[in-house]
Amino acid sequence: MINKRVVRYVVIKILVYLITLFVAFSIVFFFLRLIPGDPVSRFIRLIEQRYSIQLAQVTQEIINEYKRKFGLEGDIATQYVSYLNRVFLEFDLGPSFLNFPNPVQDLIAWRLPWSIGLLGAATLISWAIGILAGTLVGWKRGSKIDSIMFTISLCMSQVPFYLLALFLVMFLAYIFTIFPPRWAFSPTVTPGLNLAFISSVIYHATLPSLSLILISSLGWLISTRAITITILGEDYLLFAQAKGLRKIRILSRYLLRNTLLPQTTGLAMSLGFIVNGFYLVEWIFSYPGVGTLLVQAINALDYNTVQGVILISIFTVLTANLIIDLIYPLIDPRVRGE
Amino acid sequence: MLSSLSKSTLTFKIGFFILLSLVTLAVLEPYINNYLLRGHSSTEIGLFPKLLPPSLEHPLGTDHFGRDIFSLQLTGLRYSLIIGLLAGGIATLIAVVIATTSGYLGGKVDSALNAMTNSVLVIPTLPILLAIAAYIRMDLLMMSFTLSIFSWPWPTRVIRAQILSLKERPYIDLAKVSGLNSVEIMFFEILPNLMPFIGVGFANAVIGAMIAETGLRLIGLGPGDIPSLGLLLFWSMGFGAIAQGYYQLVLAPAILLILIFISLNLVNIGLEDMFNPRLKRITGL
């Protein structure tokens, strides 16, 4: 089962993953250093505002202490080394301003499961729906259902998620009060592994995930339909039909399996784009995820948390990409070289 | 074949018609608002009584600052389109430079540039964009430039793929045999045939830039004196327009934005279908 080809494939994918991660983290470091002013003086100003006191005699000692804490000592090269050291070896993202002195990673750790849960479920559901529907309308191309679905998809597939989310909130949470407009679960249930809590979580997740599913699945429908129509023109499919195979078998074994492969790569390619749109959906619904935290941190000019969210987002997306890449040989025998 | 061609032109025509109407409205905005508001600016606070219901004089009513909502939408449309087209233009320029360099030099340079393009596509860039917009004061030009830094990968992919395919065509060999050098081939043989795809790339880049722009305005970032549709949404959300039942405050900018995205996408797909027969066969339109 495991042969040289697969090992080579896996090693290359992991190497590319590590290099991309390193380059991306370095780019983020230098990009954020472009920002004028330094975080420490901003932080001291923030404390002055928050407690309405004047820290007129902030000593150089205090400033130096904070600079050390924030990893801002020395010239840019020293800072870069200390940044890499903290992020990659100590997994330390520095203290947050929003919730000082708690470190950023604690702030993110509580929110990350909410984001990954909602985003992961919505992405997988829209992907599955889009591929199934796309294969079906491609199979029935030229029919009425095909032209209706295809036209709707052409129109709506580029509308950003957050605009649809605004419509959903307005119509399904305020005009018709069917779904809750905010937060992830009802305040009356006790969090834990009980039915009331789980159903409350699903109930609250419906609208945010719907905004992603409705639009994203239309995009998958368009690309799957195109792939299906190409496959329908292939000789092996004609042969399968000539052999008199049942339609359901042709659909599942010949069409669906062959559309699944390019669409798996497609999923990996579009994850970053999906995350971009998803963060604002979270904010619209005040969902307790990383996206809402990002907006809060930006409004509070919380430098460390903003940087932490950026790094975590990149790390999560690249890791999801790596996982998809590693699953790929399991579904594509050609990579295994059998 | 004939019917498929007319169908893809129909897609293009519908999209182009909607887009042209919106652009016309945006171009005429100063004159329309000058007439409607008798020389005042649409963002001027307290020009009318607050929160008037829709009437003949104010087709969409007035907002919580006493501004005419209809006039505000026209101004918002104008700025959204200006920023989108400007950012899309800069991004397309970057894309053409990168894609032609990549296609012209080929080999390792091409692989490196392609890897770079793909990683920018894969990485979630919106948080970085938000951070920059939060910390750096921006005017219209700076804003468009920043947006273009994050929207160039889409047109680059489209244009690069086309250059790679054009390079293999027989007439390029003919041009080489007839003694044209690489730069001449790039400018006289490849670039003219690339034009429709630069158009497709441009539409892609404008969509990308506008999604990002609206997103960051939605949470109140970017220049506060440039009221694009996203900023109008931010003002309405901050006021709690949905919860208080002033739906037109949210619906008007949202519908205009959706119309922009739909029309750009239709133009994009229509162009691609008309000029890429191979793709037309695949999509079977």
XYZ file of C-alpha atoms in Angstrom:
623
model
C 0.000 0.000 0.000
C 2.585 2.527 1.064
C 5.125 2.851 -1.677
C 7.973 5.175 -2.529
C 5.774 7.442 -4.580
C 3.399 8.168 -1.726
C 6.270 8.826 0.694
C 7.857 11.224 -1.783
C 4.503 12.968 -2.267
C 3.903 13.306 1.486
C 7.432 14.589 2.197
C 7.197 17.217 -0.551
C 3.784 18.394 0.673
C 5.009 18.753 4.264
C 8.150 20.611 3.139
C 6.109 23.016 1.011
C 3.756 23.505 3.973
C 6.591 24.412 6.330
C 8.222 26.775 3.835
C 4.933 28.538 3.029
C 4.165 28.879 6.738
C 7.588 30.374 7.419
C 7.409 32.803 4.486
C 3.848 33.860 5.345
C 4.728 34.489 9.005
C 7.778 36.504 7.964
C 5.711 38.588 5.544
C 3.178 39.297 8.301
C 5.994 40.413 10.623
C 7.384 42.922 8.134
C 3.941 44.072 6.994
C 2.916 44.904 10.549
C 6.201 46.742 11.158
C 5.123 49.139 8.386
C 2.541 50.485 10.798
C 3.700 53.836 12.171
C 4.186 54.359 15.908
C 5.104 51.628 18.353
C 2.644 49.390 20.231
C 4.106 50.179 23.649
C 3.391 53.902 23.603
C -0.031 53.088 22.135
C -0.600 50.653 24.974
C 0.394 53.207 27.595
C -1.970 55.738 26.016
C -4.700 53.086 26.137
C -4.162 52.555 29.865
C -4.255 56.315 30.420
C -7.598 56.505 28.619
C -9.088 53.472 30.287
C -8.331 54.520 33.864
C -8.325 58.257 33.095
C -4.945 58.767 34.752
C -1.836 60.520 33.565
C 1.250 58.399 33.402
C 3.452 61.440 33.031
C 6.401 59.912 34.758
C 6.431 56.621 32.856
C 10.035 55.711 33.357
C 12.263 54.354 30.677
C 12.458 51.277 32.875
C 8.737 50.549 32.478
C 8.890 51.159 28.744
C 11.826 48.813 28.419
C 10.032 46.183 30.461
C 6.994 46.364 28.164
C 9.206 46.368 25.079
C 10.767 43.157 26.341
C 7.318 41.663 27.006
C 6.109 42.605 23.523
C 9.306 41.421 21.876
C 10.176 44.904 20.633
C 13.724 45.176 21.921
C 16.675 46.030 19.710
C 16.790 46.555 15.951
C 14.463 44.908 13.465
C 16.694 41.852 12.991
C 16.730 41.108 16.731
C 12.971 41.614 16.869
C 12.486 39.269 13.916
C 14.539 36.525 15.557
C 12.727 36.931 18.877
C 9.363 36.921 17.023
C 10.171 33.669 15.219
C 11.455 32.181 18.449
C 8.305 33.114 20.376
C 5.840 32.077 17.681
C 7.392 28.829 16.490
C 9.125 27.527 19.614
C 7.261 28.959 22.599
C 3.815 29.293 20.924
C 3.578 32.652 22.670
C 1.701 35.468 20.936
C 2.358 38.062 23.632
C 0.023 39.781 26.129
C -3.289 41.134 24.825
C -4.426 44.716 25.427
C -8.123 43.798 25.481
C -7.687 41.430 28.373
C -4.315 42.426 29.851
C -2.169 40.661 31.000
C -3.717 37.458 29.629
C -1.778 36.201 26.624
C -3.341 36.378 23.177
C -3.249 32.615 22.713
C -5.642 32.189 25.683
C -8.064 34.668 24.141
C -7.942 32.827 20.817
C -8.023 29.316 22.269
C -11.518 29.785 23.651
C -12.855 31.163 20.366
C -11.095 28.969 17.856
C -13.339 25.894 18.319
C -16.438 28.009 17.610
C -14.959 29.381 14.407
C -13.563 26.096 13.170
C -16.781 24.246 14.023
C -19.086 26.673 12.251
C -16.786 27.340 9.316
C -15.828 23.696 8.856
C -19.411 22.453 8.915
C -20.677 25.195 6.593
C -17.808 24.744 4.132
C -18.190 20.964 3.955
C -21.988 21.161 3.605
C -21.808 23.758 0.811
C -19.070 21.789 -0.929
C -21.079 18.552 -0.813
C -24.318 20.224 -1.929
C -22.533 22.092 -4.720
C -20.832 18.976 -6.088
C -23.984 16.843 -5.947
C -26.172 19.525 -7.518
C -23.492 20.432 -10.067
C -23.096 16.830 -11.176
C -26.864 16.430 -11.491
C -27.471 19.613 -13.498
C -24.439 18.832 -15.662
C -25.871 15.352 -16.318
C -29.253 16.933 -17.208
C -27.728 19.856 -19.109
C -30.094 21.805 -21.325
C -33.075 20.911 -19.157
C -35.245 23.472 -17.433
C -33.851 22.760 -13.958
C -30.334 23.142 -15.339
C -30.947 26.517 -16.920
C -32.733 27.837 -13.812
C -30.057 26.636 -11.392
C -27.239 27.738 -13.660
C -28.664 31.229 -14.147
C -29.176 31.708 -10.404
C -25.634 30.508 -9.772
C -24.159 32.812 -12.415
C -25.845 35.785 -10.804
C -25.309 35.075 -7.137
C -21.996 33.195 -6.878
C -19.844 36.330 -6.470
C -22.036 38.092 -3.888
C -20.050 38.326 -0.620
C -21.323 36.231 2.306
C -21.707 39.206 4.616
C -24.251 40.904 2.344
C -26.444 37.796 2.329
C -25.950 37.573 6.109
C -27.413 41.090 6.453
C -30.488 40.022 4.475
C -30.883 36.843 6.529
C -30.661 38.743 9.823
C -33.185 41.264 8.623
C -35.755 38.803 7.284
C -35.358 35.705 9.459
C -34.321 37.255 12.779
C -36.115 40.618 12.909
C -39.058 40.773 10.446
C -39.919 37.106 11.044
C -38.384 36.201 14.383
C -37.589 32.605 13.470
C -33.882 32.518 14.301
C -31.805 34.307 16.953
C -29.861 37.319 15.610
C -26.740 36.941 17.751
C -24.391 34.819 19.876
C -23.775 31.062 19.717
C -26.164 29.634 22.277
C -29.072 30.698 24.434
C -28.114 32.183 27.860
C -30.670 29.940 29.576
C -28.931 26.641 28.779
C -25.925 25.311 30.660
C -22.955 24.639 28.404
C -22.004 20.987 28.358
C -22.783 17.733 26.656
C -26.553 17.909 26.970
C -29.261 17.909 24.339
C -30.584 21.393 25.203
C -27.167 22.979 24.746
C -26.352 21.153 21.523
C -29.683 21.971 19.924
C -29.301 25.599 21.024
C -25.862 25.721 19.395
C -27.195 24.294 16.132
C -30.177 26.665 16.236
C -27.883 29.677 16.667
C -25.474 28.455 13.984
C -28.192 28.083 11.356
C -28.305 31.657 10.020
C -24.533 32.322 9.943
C -23.823 29.032 8.215
C -26.757 29.495 5.838
C -25.243 32.726 4.498
C -22.100 30.809 3.604
C -23.817 27.650 2.348
C -26.298 29.424 0.063
C -23.617 31.370 -1.834
C -20.662 29.036 -1.662
C -22.593 26.010 -2.949
C -23.601 27.994 -6.060
C -19.923 28.564 -6.853
C -19.199 24.844 -6.469
C -22.228 24.099 -8.661
C -20.824 26.157 -11.557
C -17.380 24.573 -11.491
C -18.705 21.022 -10.942
C -21.144 21.428 -13.823
C -18.287 22.459 -16.130
C -16.177 19.464 -15.078
C -19.137 17.081 -15.448
C -19.838 18.277 -18.985
C -16.201 17.690 -19.980
C -16.325 14.169 -18.537
C -19.602 13.459 -20.354
C -17.703 13.961 -23.618
C -15.028 11.351 -22.715
C -14.877 8.010 -24.469
C -14.889 5.939 -21.277
C -18.230 7.401 -20.313
C -19.708 6.636 -23.723
C -18.400 3.109 -23.311
C -19.966 2.808 -19.859
C -23.280 3.891 -21.274
C -22.920 1.502 -24.223
C -22.222 -1.339 -21.805
C -25.651 -0.641 -20.417
C -24.559 0.228 -16.884
C -27.294 1.566 -14.714
C -27.574 5.339 -14.509
C -26.990 5.444 -10.782
C -23.731 3.526 -11.205
C -22.526 5.807 -13.991
C -23.390 8.820 -11.837
C -21.670 7.639 -8.697
C -18.708 5.626 -10.014
C -17.880 7.514 -13.204
C -19.114 11.073 -12.821
C -19.062 11.873 -9.125
C -15.720 10.239 -8.468
C -14.061 12.169 -11.271
C -15.554 15.504 -10.264
C -14.505 14.927 -6.657
C -10.793 15.006 -7.506
C -10.419 18.473 -9.039
C -12.944 19.834 -6.542
C -10.828 18.631 -3.613
C -7.980 20.752 -4.922
C -10.514 23.518 -5.499
C -11.556 23.335 -1.852
C -7.952 23.745 -0.735
C -7.483 26.725 -3.046
C -10.579 28.595 -1.897
C -10.274 28.156 1.884
C -8.454 31.457 2.401
C -11.114 33.286 0.434
C -13.889 31.616 2.431
C -12.236 32.564 5.750
C -12.003 36.206 4.603
C -15.737 36.446 4.063
C -16.595 34.329 7.069
C -14.943 36.630 9.637
C -17.350 39.432 8.803
C -20.336 37.071 8.977
C -19.209 36.147 12.486
C -19.064 39.808 13.410
C -22.573 40.477 12.025
C -23.960 37.705 14.226
C -21.671 38.578 17.209
C -20.652 34.921 17.023
C -18.014 34.243 19.715
C -15.398 33.234 17.163
C -12.026 34.477 15.996
C -13.557 36.873 13.434
C -15.505 38.790 16.071
C -12.386 38.897 18.229
C -10.452 40.347 15.286
C -12.945 43.179 14.821
C -12.945 43.908 18.573
C -9.149 43.906 18.638
C -8.971 46.215 15.631
C -11.421 48.668 17.192
C -9.395 48.629 20.421
C -6.116 48.935 18.452
C -4.972 45.776 20.257
C -1.806 45.161 18.287
C -0.838 41.762 19.710
C -4.287 40.238 19.347
C -4.586 41.456 15.747
C -1.235 39.895 14.939
C -2.221 36.722 16.802
C -5.485 36.344 14.879
C -3.682 36.886 11.571
C -1.101 34.221 12.416
C -3.677 31.723 13.692
C -5.816 32.219 10.568
C -2.892 31.602 8.249
C -1.758 28.619 10.285
C -5.239 27.062 10.339
C -5.859 27.535 6.621
C -2.440 26.197 5.622
C -2.839 23.211 7.952
C -6.292 22.459 6.526
C -4.683 22.652 3.094
C -1.990 20.204 4.128
C -4.615 17.784 5.471
C -6.537 17.972 2.184
C -3.295 17.370 0.288
C -2.510 14.346 2.459
C -5.997 12.882 1.985
C -5.692 13.282 -1.776
C -3.711 10.060 -2.462
C -6.441 8.110 -0.677
C -9.073 9.205 -3.175
C -6.886 9.422 -6.286
C -5.250 6.090 -7.163
C -3.104 7.823 -9.808
C -1.057 9.616 -7.134
C -0.484 6.284 -5.420
C 0.748 4.981 -8.765
C -1.094 1.697 -8.554
C -22.955 26.763 -31.972
C -24.780 29.866 -33.071
C -27.241 29.667 -30.226
C -24.441 29.167 -27.695
C -22.703 32.302 -28.946
C -25.864 34.360 -28.653
C -26.477 33.013 -25.165
C -23.049 34.039 -23.907
C -23.434 37.461 -25.500
C -26.796 37.704 -23.751
C -25.085 37.102 -20.394
C -22.573 39.785 -21.287
C -25.240 42.200 -22.498
C -27.394 41.921 -19.378
C -24.394 42.385 -17.120
C -23.042 45.226 -19.201
C -26.445 46.951 -19.259
C -26.804 46.847 -15.451
C -23.215 47.990 -14.980
C -23.595 50.805 -17.502
C -26.759 52.062 -15.764
C -24.998 52.060 -12.402
C -21.931 53.819 -13.819
C -24.155 56.410 -15.529
C -25.932 57.083 -12.217
C -22.559 57.433 -10.492
C -21.227 59.805 -13.170
C -24.352 61.963 -13.028
C -24.402 61.927 -9.208
C -23.067 65.495 -8.705
C -25.722 66.912 -11.053
C -28.612 64.848 -9.657
C -27.723 65.650 -6.041
C -27.068 69.279 -6.854
C -30.601 69.461 -8.241
C -32.220 67.430 -5.447
C -30.398 69.098 -2.552
C -30.120 72.584 -4.055
C -26.367 72.807 -3.814
C -25.887 71.064 -0.499
C -23.750 67.960 -0.040
C -25.549 64.657 0.505
C -23.447 63.966 3.615
C -24.347 67.271 5.276
C -25.806 66.572 8.713
C -29.163 68.014 9.755
C -30.210 69.235 6.317
C -33.690 67.736 6.775
C -35.746 66.515 9.765
C -34.557 63.157 11.098
C -36.018 59.770 10.100
C -38.755 60.977 7.745
C -40.703 58.146 6.098
C -40.429 57.756 2.311
C -42.273 60.501 0.422
C -42.275 62.152 -2.987
C -39.629 64.604 -1.850
C -37.485 61.919 -0.180
C -38.045 58.656 -2.111
C -36.333 56.615 0.633
C -36.942 58.952 3.552
C -34.198 60.537 5.668
C -31.719 58.927 8.072
C -30.887 59.481 11.726
C -28.606 62.415 10.843
C -31.298 64.116 8.773
C -29.755 63.243 5.419
C -31.695 62.232 2.320
C -31.153 58.460 1.972
C -31.629 58.392 -1.797
C -28.972 61.064 -2.400
C -26.620 59.291 0.006
C -26.944 56.081 -2.013
C -25.968 57.896 -5.209
C -22.879 59.334 -3.490
C -22.054 55.927 -2.019
C -22.417 54.269 -5.405
C -20.081 56.837 -6.940
C -17.327 56.304 -4.378
C -17.692 52.505 -4.310
C -17.310 52.384 -8.084
C -14.397 54.849 -8.148
C -12.454 52.881 -5.522
C -13.360 49.516 -7.088
C -12.387 50.527 -10.618
C -9.205 52.286 -9.476
C -8.066 49.378 -7.282
C -9.052 46.902 -9.998
C -7.086 48.897 -12.555
C -3.925 48.985 -10.445
C -4.288 45.275 -9.628
C -4.696 44.435 -13.319
C -1.586 46.440 -14.142
C 0.391 44.507 -11.515
C -1.111 41.279 -12.871
C -0.132 42.056 -16.477
C 3.452 42.858 -15.434
C 3.809 39.704 -13.311
C 2.047 37.420 -15.793
C 4.013 38.651 -18.830
C 7.325 38.466 -16.953
C 6.372 34.991 -15.829
C 5.285 33.896 -19.294
C 8.193 35.602 -21.070
C 10.991 34.275 -18.872
C 9.359 30.922 -18.118
C 11.165 28.155 -16.231
C 12.208 28.871 -12.657
C 11.033 32.500 -12.631
C 7.614 31.325 -13.768
C 7.435 28.632 -11.073
C 8.518 31.082 -8.375
C 6.030 33.779 -9.419
C 3.280 31.193 -9.753
C 4.006 29.812 -6.282
C 3.874 33.372 -4.920
C 0.524 34.037 -6.627
C -0.935 30.801 -5.298
C 0.190 31.414 -1.730
C -1.369 34.890 -1.690
C -4.560 33.246 -2.974
C -4.476 30.551 -0.309
C -3.696 32.772 2.679
C -6.610 34.653 4.281
C -5.504 38.215 3.507
C -8.467 40.156 4.876
C -7.172 40.251 8.499
C -3.883 41.772 7.261
C -5.791 44.289 5.165
C -7.979 45.203 8.154
C -4.911 45.682 10.361
C -3.292 48.010 7.831
C -6.499 49.988 7.351
C -6.911 50.310 11.122
C -3.457 51.712 11.801
C -2.676 53.795 8.726
C -4.655 56.892 7.731
C -5.721 56.579 4.125
C -7.085 58.750 1.350
C -8.851 57.495 -1.755
C -5.703 56.774 -3.760
C -3.868 55.106 -0.885
C -6.948 53.001 -0.170
C -7.211 51.832 -3.789
C -3.516 51.038 -3.852
C -3.720 48.998 -0.640
C -6.752 47.092 -1.948
C -4.909 46.298 -5.175
C -2.045 44.695 -3.225
C -4.564 42.113 -2.085
C -6.539 41.611 -5.305
C -3.824 41.083 -7.927
C -3.607 37.245 -7.691
C -6.982 36.631 -9.420
C -6.223 38.516 -12.647
C -2.655 37.168 -12.597
C -3.912 33.593 -12.750
C -6.312 34.339 -15.614
C -3.720 36.232 -17.670
C -0.850 33.817 -17.030
C -2.929 30.814 -18.123
C -3.768 32.630 -21.347
C -0.157 33.618 -22.055
C 0.950 30.012 -21.588
C -1.682 28.885 -24.072
C -0.891 31.677 -26.573
C 2.835 30.853 -26.493
C 2.102 27.442 -27.996
C 0.110 28.744 -30.977
C 1.578 28.242 -34.488
C 1.535 31.944 -35.373
C 4.037 32.626 -32.604
C 6.421 30.160 -34.280
C 5.810 31.970 -37.544
C 6.672 35.286 -35.913
C 9.880 33.786 -34.516
C 10.855 32.412 -37.916
C 10.192 35.783 -39.529
C 12.787 37.303 -37.192
C 10.801 39.189 -34.540
C 12.504 39.328 -31.146
C 10.825 38.287 -27.906
C 9.806 41.803 -26.884
C 8.241 42.428 -30.289
C 6.396 39.129 -30.094
C 5.154 40.020 -26.621
C 3.833 43.420 -27.711
C 2.628 42.805 -31.264
C 1.552 39.170 -31.237
C 0.590 38.176 -27.706
C -0.664 41.376 -26.082
C -3.436 42.124 -28.654
C -4.770 38.580 -28.266
C -4.595 38.957 -24.510
C -6.903 41.970 -24.417
C -10.196 40.118 -23.716
C -8.513 38.237 -20.872
C -7.116 41.409 -19.417
C -10.787 42.446 -19.423
C -11.765 39.248 -17.591
C -8.900 39.767 -15.132
C -9.984 43.365 -14.606
C -13.559 42.302 -13.786
C -12.149 39.705 -11.360
C -9.881 42.252 -9.707
C -12.678 44.804 -9.339
C -14.895 42.170 -7.695
C -12.083 41.168 -5.308
C -11.233 44.768 -4.443
C -14.876 45.709 -3.879
C -15.556 42.690 -1.638
C -12.558 43.696 0.479
C -13.396 47.419 0.428
C -17.017 46.900 1.461
C -15.890 44.440 4.137
C -13.498 46.840 5.777
C -15.863 49.792 5.515
C -18.596 47.598 7.047
C -16.680 47.580 10.332
C -15.913 51.299 10.091
C -12.338 51.304 8.797
C -10.924 53.447 6.029
C -11.345 57.163 5.322
C -14.443 58.460 7.110
C -14.893 61.345 4.673
C -15.298 59.040 1.675
C -18.807 57.593 2.023
C -18.788 54.432 -0.092
C -21.727 52.014 0.105
C -19.882 49.939 2.721
C -19.534 52.979 4.999
C -23.259 53.723 4.569
C -23.927 50.175 5.784
C -21.630 50.780 8.778
C -23.524 53.954 9.703
C -26.857 52.152 9.448
C -25.635 49.191 11.484
C -24.168 51.497 14.135
C -27.552 53.187 14.404
C -29.256 49.796 14.783
C -31.383 50.351 11.693
C -32.496 46.717 11.413
C -33.549 46.357 15.049
C -35.432 49.665 14.908
C -37.236 48.814 11.695
C -35.630 51.340 9.296
C -34.968 48.617 6.775
C -34.352 50.901 3.791
C -31.164 52.156 5.471
C -29.633 48.684 5.102
C -31.539 47.403 2.076
C -30.650 50.285 -0.268
C -26.829 50.026 -0.070
C -26.963 46.216 0.124
C -29.098 45.905 -3.009
C -26.895 48.359 -4.935
C -23.812 46.365 -3.938
C -25.429 43.078 -4.971
C -26.340 44.617 -8.350
C -22.707 45.677 -8.824
C -21.405 42.198 -7.974
C -23.968 40.437 -10.196
C -23.320 42.697 -13.196
C -19.525 42.417 -12.883
C -19.771 38.645 -12.655
C -22.052 38.437 -15.702
C -19.678 40.654 -17.717
C -16.782 38.507 -16.556
C -18.407 35.196 -17.521
C -19.831 36.609 -20.771
C -16.397 37.869 -21.863
C -14.746 34.592 -21.004
C -17.330 32.618 -22.978
C -17.122 34.854 -26.028
C -13.347 34.756 -26.312
C -12.510 31.301 -25.088
C -14.122 28.748 -27.411
C -12.506 25.891 -25.511
C -14.185 27.023 -22.313
C -17.435 27.534 -24.165
C -17.388 23.904 -25.228
C -16.723 22.847 -21.662
C -19.453 24.842 -20.024
C -21.806 23.947 -22.867
C -23.653 27.238 -22.623
